[in-house]
Backbone as ProteinMPNN parsed JSONL, in Angstrom:
{"seq_chain_A": "MKSIIKNVVLATILVSSFSSCATIVAGGSPKITIDGDTKEPITIITEKQTYPNVQLPYTVQVNRHHIDGQRIQVQSEKNSYRDVVLEKKVNSWTWGNILLGGLIGWSVDLITNCVAKPSKPTYFIEKKSNE", "coords_chain_A": {"N_chain_A": [[82.796, 50.78, 77.689], [84.045, 50.622, 80.189], [82.531, 48.625, 81.425], [83.211, 46.388, 79.923], [85.935, 46.045, 80.529], [85.678, 45.63, 83.257], [84.228, 43.205, 83.243], [86.117, 41.509, 82.021], [88.192, 41.547, 83.921], [86.822, 40.422, 86.107], [86.199, 37.892, 85.056], [88.789, 36.888, 84.725], [89.643, 36.74, 87.392], [87.815, 34.842, 88.393], [88.471, 32.548, 86.825], [91.12, 32.181, 87.623], [90.739, 31.599, 90.297], [89.545, 29.09, 90.332], [91.336, 27.42, 89.167], [94.15, 25.223, 89.45], [97.525, 24.587, 90.257], [98.707, 21.92, 90.369], [96.659, 20.363, 89.285], [96.402, 21.45, 86.739], [98.999, 21.088, 85.637], [99.584, 18.353, 86.144], [97.298, 17.046, 85.46], [94.867, 14.619, 84.348], [95.472, 11.111, 83.688], [98.048, 9.574, 85.565], [101.211, 8.397, 84.332], [103.192, 5.483, 84.234], [106.163, 3.497, 83.86], [106.545, 0.153, 83.05], [108.925, -2.303, 83.574], [111.354, -4.926, 83.03], [113.243, -8.036, 83.077], [112.475, -9.682, 80.934], [111.95, -11.127, 77.734], [109.756, -12.01, 76.473], [106.405, -11.495, 75.145], [104.05, -9.725, 77.126], [101.035, -9.261, 79.075], [99.595, -6.423, 80.409], [97.648, -5.318, 83.047], [95.821, -2.689, 84.192], [93.894, -0.523, 86.378], [92.813, 1.267, 84.648], [93.1, 0.317, 81.994], [93.687, -2.444, 79.708], [96.627, -3.813, 78.43], [97.474, -5.687, 75.948], [99.86, -8.224, 74.968], [102.526, -6.884, 74.922], [105.86, -5.544, 74.695], [108.542, -5.171, 76.995], [110.524, -2.319, 77.944], [107.406, -0.728, 78.897], [105.02, 1.853, 78.773], [102.305, 2.762, 80.8], [98.976, 3.893, 81.656], [97.702, 4.839, 84.82], [95.174, 4.684, 87.378], [94.272, 7.76, 88.708], [92.992, 8.21, 91.137], [93.106, 6.599, 94.264], [95.851, 5.815, 94.23], [97.801, 4.831, 96.021], [98.613, 1.626, 96.889], [97.403, 0.554, 94.68], [97.04, -2.073, 92.378], [98.829, -3.578, 89.745], [98.512, -5.917, 87.312], [100.535, -8.407, 85.809], [100.857, -10.554, 83.158], [101.723, -13.584, 81.425], [102.16, -16.151, 78.932], [104.095, -18.002, 79.578], [105.298, -17.462, 82.082], [104.779, -16.596, 85.571], [104.062, -13.613, 87.261], [104.702, -11.332, 89.948], [102.278, -9.062, 91.265], [102.482, -5.601, 90.51], [102.708, -3.14, 92.866], [101.553, -0.012, 93.492], [102.896, 2.923, 95.049], [102.363, 6.054, 96.654], [103.366, 9.523, 96.415], [103.72, 12.936, 97.465], [102.717, 15.325, 95.129], [104.864, 17.685, 93.869], [103.969, 20.068, 92.757], [101.793, 20.744, 94.212], [102.593, 22.201, 96.476], [103.349, 24.684, 95.401], [100.881, 25.459, 94.497], [99.452, 25.779, 96.858], [100.689, 28.046, 97.846], [100.26, 29.903, 95.725], [97.616, 29.53, 94.738], [95.982, 29.286, 96.904], [93.386, 28.331, 99.229], [91.179, 27.547, 97.637], [92.306, 26.66, 95.178], [93.936, 24.588, 96.168], [91.962, 22.926, 97.165], [90.728, 22.104, 94.789], [92.825, 20.57, 93.755], [92.847, 18.533, 95.697], [90.308, 17.357, 95.288], [90.559, 16.392, 92.663], [92.594, 14.652, 93.07], [95.204, 15.361, 92.474], [97.152, 15.954, 94.209], [98.647, 13.823, 94.758], [100.968, 11.459, 93.381], [102.386, 8.675, 91.536], [105.032, 7.075, 93.331], [107.365, 6.367, 92.019], [108.76, 6.628, 88.711], [109.235, 4.363, 87.213], [108.563, 0.911, 87.414], [109.651, -2.325, 88.274], [109.105, -5.611, 87.139], [108.731, -8.775, 88.801], [109.44, -12.228, 88.701], [107.337, -14.803, 89.942], [108.306, -16.899, 92.595], [108.917, -20.429, 92.567], [106.756, -22.165, 94.49]], "CA_chain_A": [[84.168, 50.311, 77.751], [84.321, 50.263, 81.571], [81.886, 47.351, 81.746], [83.989, 45.325, 79.266], [87.138, 45.857, 81.343], [85.228, 45.048, 84.519], [83.887, 41.807, 82.971], [87.362, 40.786, 81.761], [88.862, 41.4, 85.217], [86.028, 39.478, 86.886], [86.399, 36.56, 84.456], [90.159, 36.471, 85.045], [89.668, 36.377, 88.81], [87.097, 33.58, 88.549], [89.263, 31.464, 86.233], [92.286, 31.99, 88.489], [90.301, 31.026, 91.564], [89.168, 27.697, 90.203], [92.403, 26.618, 88.586], [95.141, 24.838, 90.432], [98.782, 24.225, 89.598], [98.902, 20.486, 90.208], [95.643, 19.84, 88.385], [96.724, 21.889, 85.376], [100.25, 20.484, 85.182], [99.588, 16.896, 86.244], [95.955, 16.541, 85.231], [94.786, 13.394, 83.563], [95.955, 9.908, 84.354], [99.495, 9.479, 85.627], [101.81, 7.315, 83.551], [104.383, 4.843, 84.777], [106.769, 2.539, 82.95], [106.755, -1.189, 83.571], [110.14, -2.843, 82.967], [111.788, -6.194, 83.594], [114.248, -8.718, 82.274], [111.848, -10.695, 80.092], [111.851, -10.793, 76.302], [108.47, -12.505, 75.959], [105.298, -10.535, 75.236], [103.248, -9.833, 78.339], [99.809, -8.468, 79.142], [99.57, -5.584, 81.6], [96.267, -4.947, 83.378], [95.691, -1.636, 85.193], [92.491, -0.154, 86.598], [92.383, 2.101, 83.521], [93.132, -0.292, 80.671], [94.472, -3.659, 79.509], [97.61, -3.666, 77.353], [97.836, -7.066, 75.608], [101.008, -8.591, 74.136], [103.471, -5.773, 74.78], [107.256, -5.807, 75.057], [109.053, -4.25, 78.004], [109.708, -1.497, 78.846], [106.156, -0.241, 78.333], [104.406, 2.895, 79.596], [100.866, 2.564, 80.978], [98.256, 4.875, 82.475], [97.109, 4.281, 86.032], [94.064, 5.452, 87.93], [94.76, 8.826, 89.58], [92.399, 8.009, 92.457], [93.556, 5.368, 94.936], [97.185, 5.428, 93.751], [98.49, 4.044, 97.039], [98.114, 0.253, 96.975], [96.823, 0.116, 93.402], [97.757, -3.233, 91.839], [98.923, -3.754, 88.299], [98.783, -7.326, 87.043], [101.372, -8.714, 84.658], [100.609, -11.941, 82.81], [102.288, -14.103, 80.184], [101.844, -17.56, 78.741], [105.174, -18.858, 80.081], [105.726, -17.156, 83.441], [103.891, -15.893, 86.5], [104.728, -12.437, 87.816], [104.074, -10.681, 91.089], [101.615, -7.798, 90.948], [103.179, -4.362, 90.823], [101.868, -2.388, 93.799], [101.975, 1.387, 93.483], [102.944, 3.75, 96.243], [102.199, 7.448, 96.246], [104.094, 10.591, 97.09], [103.079, 14.232, 97.241], [103.079, 16.02, 93.907], [105.509, 18.937, 94.279], [103.185, 21.219, 92.29], [100.813, 21.068, 95.25], [103.126, 23.252, 97.351], [103.217, 25.956, 94.683], [99.473, 25.817, 94.436], [99.041, 26.289, 98.172], [101.193, 29.421, 97.935], [99.695, 30.786, 94.695], [96.181, 29.366, 94.513], [95.242, 29.358, 98.15], [92.506, 27.251, 99.655], [90.331, 27.069, 96.536], [93.137, 25.875, 94.27], [94.339, 23.371, 96.848], [90.764, 22.087, 97.225], [90.583, 21.489, 93.467], [93.833, 19.512, 93.699], [92.386, 17.418, 96.53], [89.171, 16.708, 94.636], [91.047, 15.677, 91.478], [93.698, 13.845, 93.577], [96.474, 15.763, 91.872], [98.137, 16.152, 95.264], [99.43, 12.592, 94.823], [101.436, 10.851, 92.133], [103.143, 7.461, 91.849], [106.312, 7.401, 93.961], [108.464, 6.126, 91.081], [108.316, 6.638, 87.311], [109.424, 3.034, 86.633], [108.418, -0.223, 88.317], [110.215, -3.53, 87.679], [108.341, -6.821, 87.456], [109.484, -9.892, 89.367], [108.814, -13.531, 88.518], [106.968, -15.476, 91.179], [109.162, -18.053, 92.873], [108.191, -21.718, 92.627], [106.456, -22.447, 95.892]], "C_chain_A": [[84.518, 49.867, 79.168], [83.728, 48.91, 81.924], [82.637, 46.177, 81.101], [85.232, 45.009, 80.094], [86.77, 45.188, 82.666], [84.904, 43.57, 84.337], [85.133, 40.955, 82.726], [88.11, 40.535, 83.071], [88.136, 40.366, 86.068], [86.219, 38.049, 86.366], [87.79, 36.025, 84.779], [90.267, 36.021, 86.494], [88.969, 35.035, 89.025], [87.891, 32.401, 88.003], [90.463, 31.159, 87.107], [91.904, 31.298, 89.784], [90.051, 29.532, 91.467], [90.218, 26.839, 89.515], [93.376, 26.253, 89.69], [96.358, 24.288, 89.719], [98.898, 22.735, 89.334], [97.889, 19.896, 89.238], [95.954, 20.218, 86.944], [97.943, 21.161, 84.845], [100.166, 18.966, 85.135], [98.223, 16.285, 85.992], [95.942, 15.327, 84.322], [95.334, 12.218, 84.353], [97.473, 9.893, 84.402], [99.99, 8.288, 84.812], [103.023, 6.788, 84.286], [104.909, 3.881, 83.723], [106.951, 1.224, 83.695], [107.96, -1.754, 82.832], [110.49, -4.155, 83.659], [112.764, -6.872, 82.661], [113.667, -9.858, 81.448], [111.769, -10.2, 78.651], [110.513, -11.231, 75.712], [107.405, -11.418, 76.022], [104.482, -10.801, 76.505], [101.974, -9.014, 78.181], [99.827, -7.731, 80.473], [98.13, -5.132, 81.824], [96.296, -3.91, 84.501], [94.208, -1.384, 85.427], [91.933, 0.644, 85.428], [92.203, 1.306, 82.229], [93.911, -1.603, 80.711], [95.357, -3.454, 78.287], [98.09, -5.068, 76.971], [99.087, -7.163, 74.732], [101.97, -7.436, 73.87], [104.864, -6.236, 75.187], [107.701, -4.756, 76.075], [110.284, -3.515, 77.5], [108.475, -0.957, 78.12], [105.519, 0.752, 79.304], [102.89, 2.722, 79.603], [100.276, 3.72, 81.785], [97.659, 4.158, 83.672], [96.013, 5.212, 86.532], [94.604, 6.495, 88.917], [94.22, 8.66, 91.002], [92.855, 6.662, 92.999], [94.912, 4.9, 94.415], [97.847, 4.486, 94.753], [97.847, 2.666, 97.162], [97.49, -0.27, 95.693], [97.682, -1.004, 92.815], [97.696, -3.251, 90.314], [99.322, -5.204, 88.072], [99.613, -7.465, 85.774], [101.221, -10.206, 84.395], [101.349, -12.305, 81.531], [101.915, -15.577, 80.077], [102.86, -18.46, 79.429], [105.486, -18.656, 81.561], [104.625, -16.501, 84.249], [104.687, -14.762, 87.133], [103.962, -11.92, 89.022], [103.386, -9.41, 90.608], [102.545, -6.642, 91.296], [102.228, -3.565, 91.714], [102.411, -0.964, 93.87], [101.991, 1.993, 94.875], [102.85, 5.185, 95.78], [103.169, 8.352, 96.982], [103.397, 11.896, 96.731], [103.624, 14.847, 95.948], [103.643, 17.386, 94.291], [104.769, 20.185, 93.801], [102.154, 21.651, 93.327], [101.298, 22.204, 96.133], [103.035, 24.62, 96.689], [101.78, 26.411, 94.632], [98.96, 26.338, 95.767], [99.476, 27.743, 98.317], [100.479, 30.362, 96.969], [98.172, 30.725, 94.603], [95.341, 29.424, 95.757], [94.354, 28.157, 98.378], [91.662, 26.694, 98.512], [91.139, 26.193, 95.575], [93.568, 24.566, 94.886], [93.165, 22.406, 96.954], [90.525, 21.387, 95.891], [91.581, 20.353, 93.314], [93.415, 18.3, 94.528], [91.267, 16.642, 95.857], [89.625, 15.873, 93.44], [92.173, 14.698, 91.815], [95.011, 14.132, 92.86], [97.506, 16.1, 92.932], [99.042, 14.926, 95.381], [99.842, 12.153, 93.428], [102.177, 9.581, 92.502], [104.543, 7.826, 92.347], [107.506, 7.208, 93.031], [107.928, 6.203, 89.653], [108.4, 5.258, 86.661], [109.31, 1.968, 87.722], [108.903, -1.47, 87.584], [109.414, -4.751, 88.112], [109.287, -7.89, 87.97], [108.71, -11.177, 89.088], [108.469, -14.082, 89.888], [107.904, -16.666, 91.364], [108.307, -19.307, 92.914], [107.998, -22.087, 94.08], [106.105, -23.888, 96.08]], "O_chain_A": [[85.204, 48.861, 79.35], [84.351, 48.129, 82.643], [82.691, 45.09, 81.676], [85.544, 43.843, 80.333], [87.47, 44.289, 83.133], [85.265, 42.756, 85.187], [85.199, 39.81, 83.173], [88.606, 39.432, 83.301], [88.779, 39.519, 86.688], [86.382, 37.113, 87.15], [87.949, 34.84, 85.072], [90.921, 35.018, 86.784], [89.473, 34.184, 89.759], [87.973, 31.359, 88.654], [90.793, 29.991, 87.313], [92.674, 30.493, 90.309], [90.316, 28.792, 92.414], [90.0, 25.646, 89.304], [93.418, 26.899, 90.737], [96.24, 23.605, 88.701], [99.158, 22.324, 88.204], [98.232, 19.015, 88.449], [95.79, 19.405, 86.034], [97.926, 20.667, 83.718], [100.635, 18.354, 84.175], [98.015, 15.108, 86.286], [96.912, 15.057, 83.613], [95.622, 12.333, 85.544], [98.126, 10.167, 83.395], [99.276, 7.302, 84.629], [103.785, 7.547, 84.884], [104.186, 3.498, 82.804], [107.447, 1.192, 84.821], [108.019, -1.696, 81.604], [109.983, -4.454, 84.74], [113.079, -6.356, 81.589], [114.312, -10.894, 81.285], [111.551, -9.016, 78.391], [110.177, -10.867, 74.585], [107.486, -10.518, 76.858], [104.26, -11.948, 76.893], [101.853, -8.188, 77.276], [100.044, -8.328, 81.527], [97.477, -4.627, 80.911], [96.733, -4.2, 85.615], [93.362, -1.966, 84.749], [90.719, 0.695, 85.233], [91.282, 1.57, 81.456], [94.694, -1.844, 81.63], [94.9, -2.985, 77.245], [99.012, -5.591, 77.595], [99.34, -6.313, 73.879], [102.195, -7.061, 72.72], [105.018, -7.203, 75.933], [107.283, -3.6, 76.016], [111.024, -4.066, 76.686], [108.488, -0.755, 76.906], [105.485, 0.515, 80.512], [102.268, 2.556, 78.554], [100.987, 4.426, 82.5], [97.176, 3.031, 83.567], [95.945, 6.38, 86.147], [95.317, 6.145, 89.858], [94.929, 8.943, 91.968], [92.972, 5.695, 92.247], [95.102, 3.706, 94.182], [98.393, 3.453, 94.366], [96.669, 2.555, 97.501], [97.089, -1.433, 95.635], [98.907, -0.891, 92.764], [96.665, -2.979, 89.699], [100.345, -5.662, 88.58], [99.418, -6.738, 84.8], [101.429, -11.027, 85.289], [101.577, -11.459, 80.666], [101.411, -16.169, 81.031], [102.52, -19.575, 79.826], [105.902, -19.602, 82.23], [103.676, -15.933, 83.708], [105.85, -14.938, 87.497], [102.741, -12.052, 89.108], [103.844, -8.761, 89.668], [103.3, -6.71, 92.266], [101.073, -3.343, 91.35], [103.559, -0.734, 94.251], [101.208, 1.623, 95.75], [103.213, 5.504, 94.648], [103.715, 7.996, 98.026], [102.586, 11.947, 95.806], [104.833, 14.877, 95.716], [102.969, 18.163, 94.968], [104.931, 21.255, 94.388], [101.698, 22.794, 93.316], [100.515, 23.078, 96.504], [102.684, 25.605, 97.34], [101.491, 27.605, 94.714], [98.123, 27.24, 95.801], [98.733, 28.573, 98.842], [100.13, 31.484, 97.336], [97.516, 31.749, 94.412], [94.124, 29.591, 95.686], [94.554, 27.096, 97.786], [91.455, 25.483, 98.435], [90.697, 25.105, 95.205], [93.57, 23.536, 94.212], [93.351, 21.194, 96.844], [90.16, 20.212, 95.862], [91.235, 19.289, 92.803], [93.611, 17.161, 94.102], [91.274, 15.411, 95.853], [89.126, 14.767, 93.23], [92.654, 13.988, 90.932], [95.83, 13.234, 92.667], [98.624, 16.493, 92.598], [100.087, 14.985, 96.03], [99.167, 12.432, 92.437], [102.564, 9.41, 93.658], [105.163, 8.766, 91.849], [108.552, 7.824, 93.236], [106.766, 5.879, 89.411], [107.717, 5.002, 85.669], [109.88, 2.102, 88.805], [108.6, -1.654, 86.405], [109.085, -4.911, 89.287], [110.471, -7.918, 87.633], [107.486, -11.217, 89.218], [109.189, -13.87, 90.864], [108.248, -17.352, 90.402], [107.124, -19.257, 93.251], [108.965, -22.298, 94.813], [105.822, -24.314, 97.2]]}, "name": "protein", "num_of_chains": 1, "seq": "MKSIIKNVVLATILVSSFSSCATIVAGGSPKITIDGDTKEPITIITEKQTYPNVQLPYTVQVNRHHIDGQRIQVQSEKNSYRDVVLEKKVNSWTWGNILLGGLIGWSVDLITNCVAKPSKPTYFIEKKSNE"}
């Protein structure tokens, strides 16, 4: 019985050591919404996926790595649009993880890039001006 309890405690410590708040809560690909004042169907191209013939507003997944400066292309048959350029900000879960998870948990967040997230939940497209 003592060895079972010891193994359970050891397993709990190991699982706790390698988990991290930001990775658990914000894991996976971040999502943003693309919006604008167009009624025509558009195609949205991210590093993760292409979303053909969608109506705005539309939610897309973006690449968690290299959030800052990541470009999202918006195309249509009738109009040209400027690329949406993402900016990043610190994921607030990171601070809790530094306090609760320590160096190991924070390291996991760094490796998975869960310390960063897109700075805004919604980005608005702009038509290119006639040059």
